[in-house]
Coordinates of C-alpha atoms in Angstrom, one line a residue:
M14 CA 56.3 170.4 141.6
W15 CA 57.7 173.9 141.0
T16 CA 56.9 176.5 143.7
N17 CA 57.0 179.4 141.3
S18 CA 58.1 180.4 137.8
R19 CA 61.4 181.9 138.9
T20 CA 62.4 178.7 140.7
A21 CA 61.2 176.6 137.8
G22 CA 63.2 178.7 135.3
A23 CA 66.4 178.4 137.4
S24 CA 65.9 174.7 137.7
L25 CA 65.4 174.3 134.0
R26 CA 68.6 176.3 133.4
I27 CA 70.5 174.0 135.7
L28 CA 69.1 170.9 133.9
N29 CA 70.0 172.4 130.5
H30 CA 73.5 173.1 131.8
L31 CA 73.9 169.6 133.0
H32 CA 72.5 168.2 129.7
H33 CA 75.1 170.2 127.6
C34 CA 78.1 169.7 129.9
C35 CA 77.6 166.1 130.8
G36 CA 78.1 163.7 127.8
H37 CA 77.8 160.5 129.8
T38 CA 76.8 159.1 133.1
G39 CA 79.6 156.7 133.9
W40 CA 79.6 154.0 136.5
R41 CA 82.1 153.3 139.2
R42 CA 82.0 150.3 141.6
G43 CA 82.3 151.3 145.2
T44 CA 83.9 149.4 148.0
D45 CA 80.5 147.9 148.8
G46 CA 80.3 146.3 145.3
R47 CA 77.5 148.6 144.1
Y48 CA 77.7 150.7 141.0
R49 CA 77.2 154.5 141.2
G50 CA 76.4 156.9 138.5
L51 CA 78.9 159.7 137.8
C52 CA 78.2 162.8 135.7
R53 CA 81.2 163.8 133.5
R54 CA 82.2 166.4 131.1
M55 CA 82.3 165.5 127.4
S56 CA 86.0 165.0 127.7
S57 CA 88.8 165.6 130.2
S58 CA 92.3 166.9 129.9
G59 CA 93.5 164.5 132.6
P60 CA 92.6 161.4 134.6
P61 CA 90.4 159.8 135.7
W62 CA 89.5 158.6 132.1
R63 CA 86.5 157.1 130.6
L64 CA 88.0 154.1 128.7
L65 CA 86.8 151.8 126.0
F66 CA 89.0 148.7 125.7
F67 CA 89.4 146.6 122.6
G68 CA 90.9 143.1 123.0
S69 CA 90.6 139.4 122.5
D70 CA 93.2 137.0 123.9
H71 CA 95.2 136.2 127.1
F72 CA 97.8 138.8 126.2
A73 CA 95.0 141.5 126.2
V74 CA 93.5 140.2 129.4
E75 CA 96.6 141.2 131.4
S76 CA 96.1 144.9 130.4
L77 CA 92.3 144.7 131.0
K78 CA 93.0 143.1 134.4
R79 CA 95.3 146.0 135.4
L80 CA 92.7 148.6 134.2
T81 CA 90.0 146.9 136.1
S82 CA 92.1 146.9 139.3
S83 CA 92.7 150.6 138.8
W84 CA 89.0 151.3 138.2
T85 CA 87.8 149.5 141.3
S86 CA 90.5 151.1 143.5
S87 CA 91.1 154.7 144.4
E88 CA 94.0 155.3 142.0
G89 CA 92.1 158.0 140.2
I90 CA 93.2 156.8 136.7
V91 CA 90.1 155.1 135.4
E92 CA 86.6 156.5 135.9
S93 CA 84.7 154.1 133.7
L94 CA 85.6 151.0 131.7
E95 CA 83.8 149.2 129.0
V96 CA 84.9 146.4 126.6
V97 CA 84.7 145.7 122.9
T98 CA 85.5 142.1 121.9
L99 CA 85.0 139.7 119.0
S100 CA 82.4 137.0 118.8
G101 CA 83.0 133.6 120.4
N102 CA 84.1 132.7 123.9
V103 CA 87.4 134.6 123.8
P104 CA 89.4 135.3 127.0
V105 CA 88.7 139.0 127.1
K106 CA 84.9 138.3 126.9
K107 CA 85.2 135.8 129.7
F108 CA 87.1 138.2 131.9
A109 CA 84.6 141.1 131.2
Q110 CA 81.7 138.9 132.1
Q111 CA 83.3 137.6 135.3
N112 CA 84.0 141.2 136.4
Q113 CA 80.7 142.6 135.2
L114 CA 82.3 145.0 132.7
P115 CA 79.8 146.4 130.1
L116 CA 80.4 144.6 126.8
H117 CA 80.0 145.8 123.2
S118 CA 80.0 143.6 120.1
W119 CA 82.2 144.5 117.1
P120 CA 81.8 147.0 115.6
P121 CA 80.6 149.2 118.4
D122 CA 78.0 151.9 118.0
N123 CA 76.6 154.9 120.0
L124 CA 80.0 156.0 121.2
D125 CA 79.7 159.7 120.6
G126 CA 80.8 161.7 123.7
R127 CA 80.9 158.6 125.9
F128 CA 84.7 158.0 126.2
D129 CA 87.9 160.0 126.5
V130 CA 90.4 157.3 125.4
G131 CA 90.4 154.0 123.6
V132 CA 92.8 151.2 124.4
V133 CA 93.6 148.4 121.9
V134 CA 95.5 145.3 123.0
S135 CA 95.8 142.3 120.7
F136 CA 92.5 142.9 119.1
G137 CA 92.9 141.8 115.5
C138 CA 90.8 144.3 113.5
L139 CA 91.8 147.5 111.7
L140 CA 90.0 150.5 113.3
H141 CA 88.7 153.1 110.9
E142 CA 89.2 156.8 111.1
T143 CA 85.6 157.5 111.9
L144 CA 85.9 155.3 115.0
I145 CA 89.2 156.7 116.1
N146 CA 87.9 160.3 115.9
K147 CA 85.2 159.5 118.5
F148 CA 87.9 159.6 121.2
P149 CA 89.2 163.1 122.1
H150 CA 92.6 161.7 123.2
G151 CA 92.8 159.0 120.5
I152 CA 93.2 155.3 120.9
L153 CA 96.3 153.7 122.5
N154 CA 97.8 150.4 121.4
V155 CA 100.0 148.1 123.5
H156 CA 102.4 146.4 121.1
P157 CA 105.0 143.8 122.2
S158 CA 108.1 145.0 120.4
L159 CA 110.3 148.1 120.2
L160 CA 108.7 149.7 117.2
P161 CA 109.5 150.2 114.4
R162 CA 111.2 146.8 114.8
W163 CA 108.7 143.9 114.3
R164 CA 105.6 145.7 113.0
G165 CA 102.9 143.2 112.2
P166 CA 100.9 140.3 113.6
A167 CA 103.6 138.2 115.2
P168 CA 106.3 140.3 116.8
I169 CA 107.1 138.0 119.7
F170 CA 107.5 134.9 117.4
H171 CA 109.9 136.8 115.2
T172 CA 111.8 138.2 118.2
I173 CA 112.5 134.6 119.2
L174 CA 113.0 133.3 115.7
H175 CA 115.7 135.8 114.9
G176 CA 117.5 135.4 118.2
D177 CA 117.0 139.0 119.4
T178 CA 118.5 139.6 122.8
V179 CA 116.6 142.8 123.5
T180 CA 112.9 143.6 122.9
G181 CA 110.3 145.6 124.7
V182 CA 106.8 147.1 124.8
T183 CA 105.6 150.2 122.9
I184 CA 102.5 152.3 123.6
M185 CA 101.5 154.0 120.4
Q186 CA 98.6 155.9 119.0
I187 CA 96.4 154.1 116.5
R188 CA 96.3 155.4 113.0
P189 CA 93.8 154.4 110.3
H190 CA 94.5 152.4 107.2
R191 CA 97.8 150.7 108.5
F192 CA 98.8 148.7 111.5
D193 CA 101.6 149.7 113.9
V194 CA 102.7 153.0 112.2
G195 CA 101.3 155.5 114.7
P196 CA 103.5 157.8 116.9
I197 CA 105.2 156.4 119.9
V198 CA 103.8 157.6 123.3
N199 CA 105.8 155.4 125.6
Q200 CA 108.3 152.6 125.3
E201 CA 110.2 150.3 127.6
L202 CA 113.1 147.8 127.0
H203 CA 113.0 144.2 128.0
Q204 CA 116.0 141.8 128.0
V205 CA 115.1 138.5 126.3
P206 CA 116.0 135.6 128.7
E207 CA 118.3 133.0 127.2
K208 CA 116.5 130.0 125.7
C209 CA 113.0 131.3 126.5
T210 CA 110.0 130.3 124.4
A211 CA 107.5 132.6 122.7
D212 CA 105.0 131.7 125.3
E213 CA 107.3 132.7 128.1
L214 CA 108.3 136.0 126.5
G215 CA 104.7 136.7 125.7
A216 CA 103.7 136.3 129.3
A217 CA 106.5 138.6 130.5
L218 CA 105.6 141.3 127.9
A219 CA 101.9 141.1 128.7
T220 CA 102.6 142.0 132.3
K221 CA 105.1 144.7 131.4
G222 CA 102.7 146.2 128.8
A223 CA 99.9 146.3 131.4
H224 CA 102.0 148.3 133.8
L225 CA 103.4 150.6 131.0
L226 CA 99.8 151.3 130.0
I227 CA 98.8 152.5 133.5
D228 CA 102.0 154.6 133.6
T229 CA 101.0 156.2 130.2
L230 CA 97.4 156.9 131.3
T231 CA 98.7 158.6 134.5
T232 CA 100.5 161.3 132.5
L233 CA 98.7 160.9 129.2
S234 CA 98.3 164.6 128.3
E235 CA 102.0 165.3 128.8
R236 CA 103.1 162.1 126.9
L237 CA 100.8 163.0 124.0
A238 CA 102.4 166.4 123.9
H239 CA 105.8 164.8 123.5
K240 CA 104.9 161.8 121.3
R241 CA 107.3 161.0 118.5
N242 CA 106.9 159.6 115.0
Q243 CA 108.5 156.2 114.4
S244 CA 111.9 156.2 112.7
R245 CA 112.3 154.9 109.2
T246 CA 115.5 153.3 110.3
G247 CA 115.3 149.8 111.7
E248 CA 111.9 148.9 110.3
T249 CA 111.2 145.2 110.2
F250 CA 108.0 143.3 109.5
A251 CA 106.7 140.4 111.6
P252 CA 104.4 138.4 109.2
K253 CA 101.9 135.9 110.7
I254 CA 103.2 132.4 111.5
S255 CA 102.3 129.6 109.0
T256 CA 102.9 125.9 108.9
S257 CA 105.3 126.4 106.0
M258 CA 107.8 127.8 108.4
C259 CA 108.1 124.5 110.3
W260 CA 110.0 122.6 107.6
I261 CA 113.7 122.2 108.5
V262 CA 116.3 122.7 105.7
W263 CA 119.1 120.6 107.1
E264 CA 121.6 121.9 104.5
E265 CA 121.0 125.6 105.4
Q266 CA 120.0 125.8 109.0
T267 CA 122.4 125.8 111.9
C268 CA 121.9 124.3 115.3
D269 CA 121.1 127.8 116.6
N270 CA 118.6 128.4 113.8
I271 CA 116.7 125.2 114.6
D272 CA 116.8 126.0 118.3
C273 CA 115.3 129.4 117.7
L274 CA 112.7 128.0 115.3
Y275 CA 111.6 125.4 117.9
R276 CA 111.3 128.0 120.7
A277 CA 109.3 130.3 118.4
I278 CA 106.8 127.9 117.0
G279 CA 107.6 124.3 117.9
S280 CA 106.8 124.6 121.6
R281 CA 103.2 125.8 121.1
V282 CA 100.9 123.8 123.3
M283 CA 97.5 125.6 123.7
M284 CA 94.5 126.5 121.7
T285 CA 91.6 128.8 122.4
D286 CA 88.4 129.4 120.6
I287 CA 89.7 132.5 118.8
G288 CA 92.8 130.5 117.9
W289 CA 90.7 127.8 116.2
Y290 CA 88.7 130.4 114.4
F291 CA 91.6 132.3 112.9
F292 CA 93.6 129.1 112.4
K293 CA 90.9 127.6 110.2
Q294 CA 90.6 130.9 108.3
W295 CA 94.3 131.8 108.2
Q296 CA 94.4 132.6 104.5
T297 CA 91.1 134.6 104.4
V298 CA 91.1 136.7 107.5
E299 CA 93.4 139.6 108.1
Y300 CA 94.4 138.9 111.6
H301 CA 96.7 141.3 113.4
S302 CA 97.8 140.7 117.0
Y303 CA 100.2 138.8 119.1
N304 CA 98.2 135.9 120.5
P305 CA 100.2 133.6 122.7
Y306 CA 97.4 131.0 122.5
L307 CA 96.6 131.5 118.8
C308 CA 97.6 128.1 117.7
C309 CA 98.4 124.7 119.0
Q310 CA 101.9 123.1 118.7
I311 CA 103.3 123.4 115.2
P312 CA 105.9 120.6 115.2
L313 CA 109.1 121.0 113.2
R314 CA 108.9 118.7 110.2
T315 CA 111.1 116.8 107.8
M316 CA 110.8 114.1 105.2
W317 CA 111.9 110.4 105.5
M318 CA 111.3 107.9 102.7
G319 CA 108.7 110.1 101.1
K320 CA 106.7 110.5 104.4
T321 CA 106.3 113.5 106.7
I322 CA 108.0 113.1 110.1
K323 CA 107.1 115.5 112.9
L324 CA 110.0 116.2 115.3
L325 CA 109.0 116.6 118.9
D326 CA 110.7 117.2 122.3
F327 CA 113.7 119.1 121.0
V328 CA 116.8 118.8 123.3
G329 CA 119.1 121.2 121.5
K330 CA 122.7 120.7 120.3
C331 CA 124.2 117.2 120.5
H332 CA 127.8 116.1 120.6
I333 CA 128.2 113.0 118.5
T334 CA 131.3 110.8 118.2
L335 CA 131.4 109.1 114.8
S336 CA 133.2 105.8 114.2
D337 CA 134.7 107.2 111.0
Q338 CA 136.0 110.7 111.8
R339 CA 137.3 111.2 108.2
R340 CA 133.8 110.9 106.7
R341 CA 131.7 114.0 106.9
P342 CA 128.0 113.1 107.4
A343 CA 125.5 114.5 105.0
P344 CA 123.0 117.1 106.3
G345 CA 119.9 115.2 107.5
S346 CA 121.9 112.1 108.6
V347 CA 120.3 110.4 111.6
S348 CA 122.1 108.8 114.5
Y349 CA 120.3 107.0 117.3
Q350 CA 121.9 107.7 120.7
K351 CA 121.0 104.8 122.9
E352 CA 122.4 106.3 126.1
S353 CA 120.2 109.3 126.0
N354 CA 117.3 107.8 123.9
T355 CA 117.7 110.6 121.4
L356 CA 117.6 110.9 117.6
A357 CA 120.5 113.2 116.6
V358 CA 120.2 114.8 113.2
C359 CA 123.0 116.5 111.3
C360 CA 122.4 120.1 110.2
K361 CA 124.6 122.7 108.6
D362 CA 127.1 123.1 111.5
G363 CA 126.5 120.2 113.9
W364 CA 123.9 117.9 115.4
V365 CA 120.5 118.5 117.1
G366 CA 118.5 116.0 119.0
F367 CA 114.8 115.0 119.4
K368 CA 113.4 112.6 121.9
T369 CA 110.1 111.9 120.1
V370 CA 108.8 111.8 116.5
L371 CA 105.3 111.5 115.1
L372 CA 104.9 109.3 112.1
K373 CA 101.6 107.4 112.1
K374 CA 101.7 107.7 115.8
R375 CA 103.8 109.2 118.5
L376 CA 107.1 107.2 118.9
T377 CA 110.1 107.6 121.2
A378 CA 113.5 107.7 119.6
A379 CA 114.0 104.1 120.5
D380 CA 110.6 103.1 119.0
F381 CA 111.4 104.8 115.8
Y382 CA 114.9 103.3 115.6
N383 CA 113.8 99.8 116.4
G384 CA 110.6 99.9 114.3
Y385 CA 111.7 101.8 111.3
L386 CA 115.2 103.2 111.1
H387 CA 117.4 100.1 111.6
Q388 CA 115.4 98.1 109.1
T389 CA 116.4 100.3 106.2
A390 CA 119.6 101.6 104.8
E391 CA 118.0 105.1 104.4
G392 CA 119.0 106.8 107.6
L393 CA 118.5 110.2 106.2
F394 CA 116.0 113.0 106.9
V395 CA 115.6 115.3 103.9
S396 CA 114.2 118.7 103.4
K397 CA 110.7 119.0 101.9
K398 CA 112.0 120.3 98.6
R399 CA 114.6 117.5 98.3
G400 CA 112.0 115.0 99.3
T401 CA 109.6 116.2 96.6
E402 CA 112.3 116.0 94.0
A403 CA 113.3 112.5 95.1
R404 CA 109.7 111.3 95.0
Q405 CA 109.4 112.7 91.5
I406 CA 112.5 110.9 90.4
R407 CA 111.3 107.6 91.8
E408 CA 107.9 108.0 90.1
N409 CA 109.5 108.9 86.7
S410 CA 111.8 105.9 87.0
T411 CA 108.8 103.5 87.1
L412 CA 107.2 104.9 83.9

């Protein structure tokens, strides 16, 4: 109850001032675990920031985990943190629920004046200009490559596939209409460990990206003032991985080529809900993000006697001693190595080995040799194209 009109007028002016100056009541979790309301200006020129996070998979969880840690601590970088994710039981959604982070479905609404900065990590959907413009300081993206190298949905796969020795993480600003073309805000190099898989590299870059994101947010205004456009030199595109890539061409691929291919796609072992979703709709959904758990193992494949053979448990380059040194084996020739229980296959510049194959069922090298290979004179794996041609010749010869 107002004591007099002067007091009432003053109080109303204060309320109006608060109404116009405070765009959002954020929430911070205190040391006692309780959430407290915080009144903020419409936007800020420096931290702590009101953040809206867009993400889906395990790679994104690493950055969200680091932001959550900053939010619940006294670092002074994150004032409020909310999450946008896709439908389904994706890792980011699980983490947000476990840590009581406010969740938004895609596409989000009612964002006007509520956030300072957006953060996108492995999200998968193109953000439109009207959404980007709702963030006074734009939307940052954590991308696991040294842009402009390996723009596109599968940068880590292509880093391994092409034998890159150096990669890194880029923090860039999102731009509408196209993926991965925005100005670079921060960037850090990463040496690719020898013989590492896409999973292993992805895990390392997820951690590095999370720390680089915090570093960027700490001095965001300064970094935005010195952001730089991506160079046109060194542009490469990293298209999404498909099963067509797993067919070995023995005549054209070297031992190193096959080794890189296996470490890029042949060692995949996990699958999440979002992975199944996009895997089933691979040709119809424009999916953009590195997802270390996007798809299950994609075995390397070849043809044998008109059948598809999946090659598992790759052991790398083999050193084979042939009985006839004068005879050069044809690419695709198979030699069973009893001592190591390995199938050695001849490629362009040497031999590579596999411990297991999948025909009708999973077979060890010894099982395949004893049950199939030694019973026929055709000890040759052929490329898919050559296998198709050979099958057509056999079919035509019976007409």
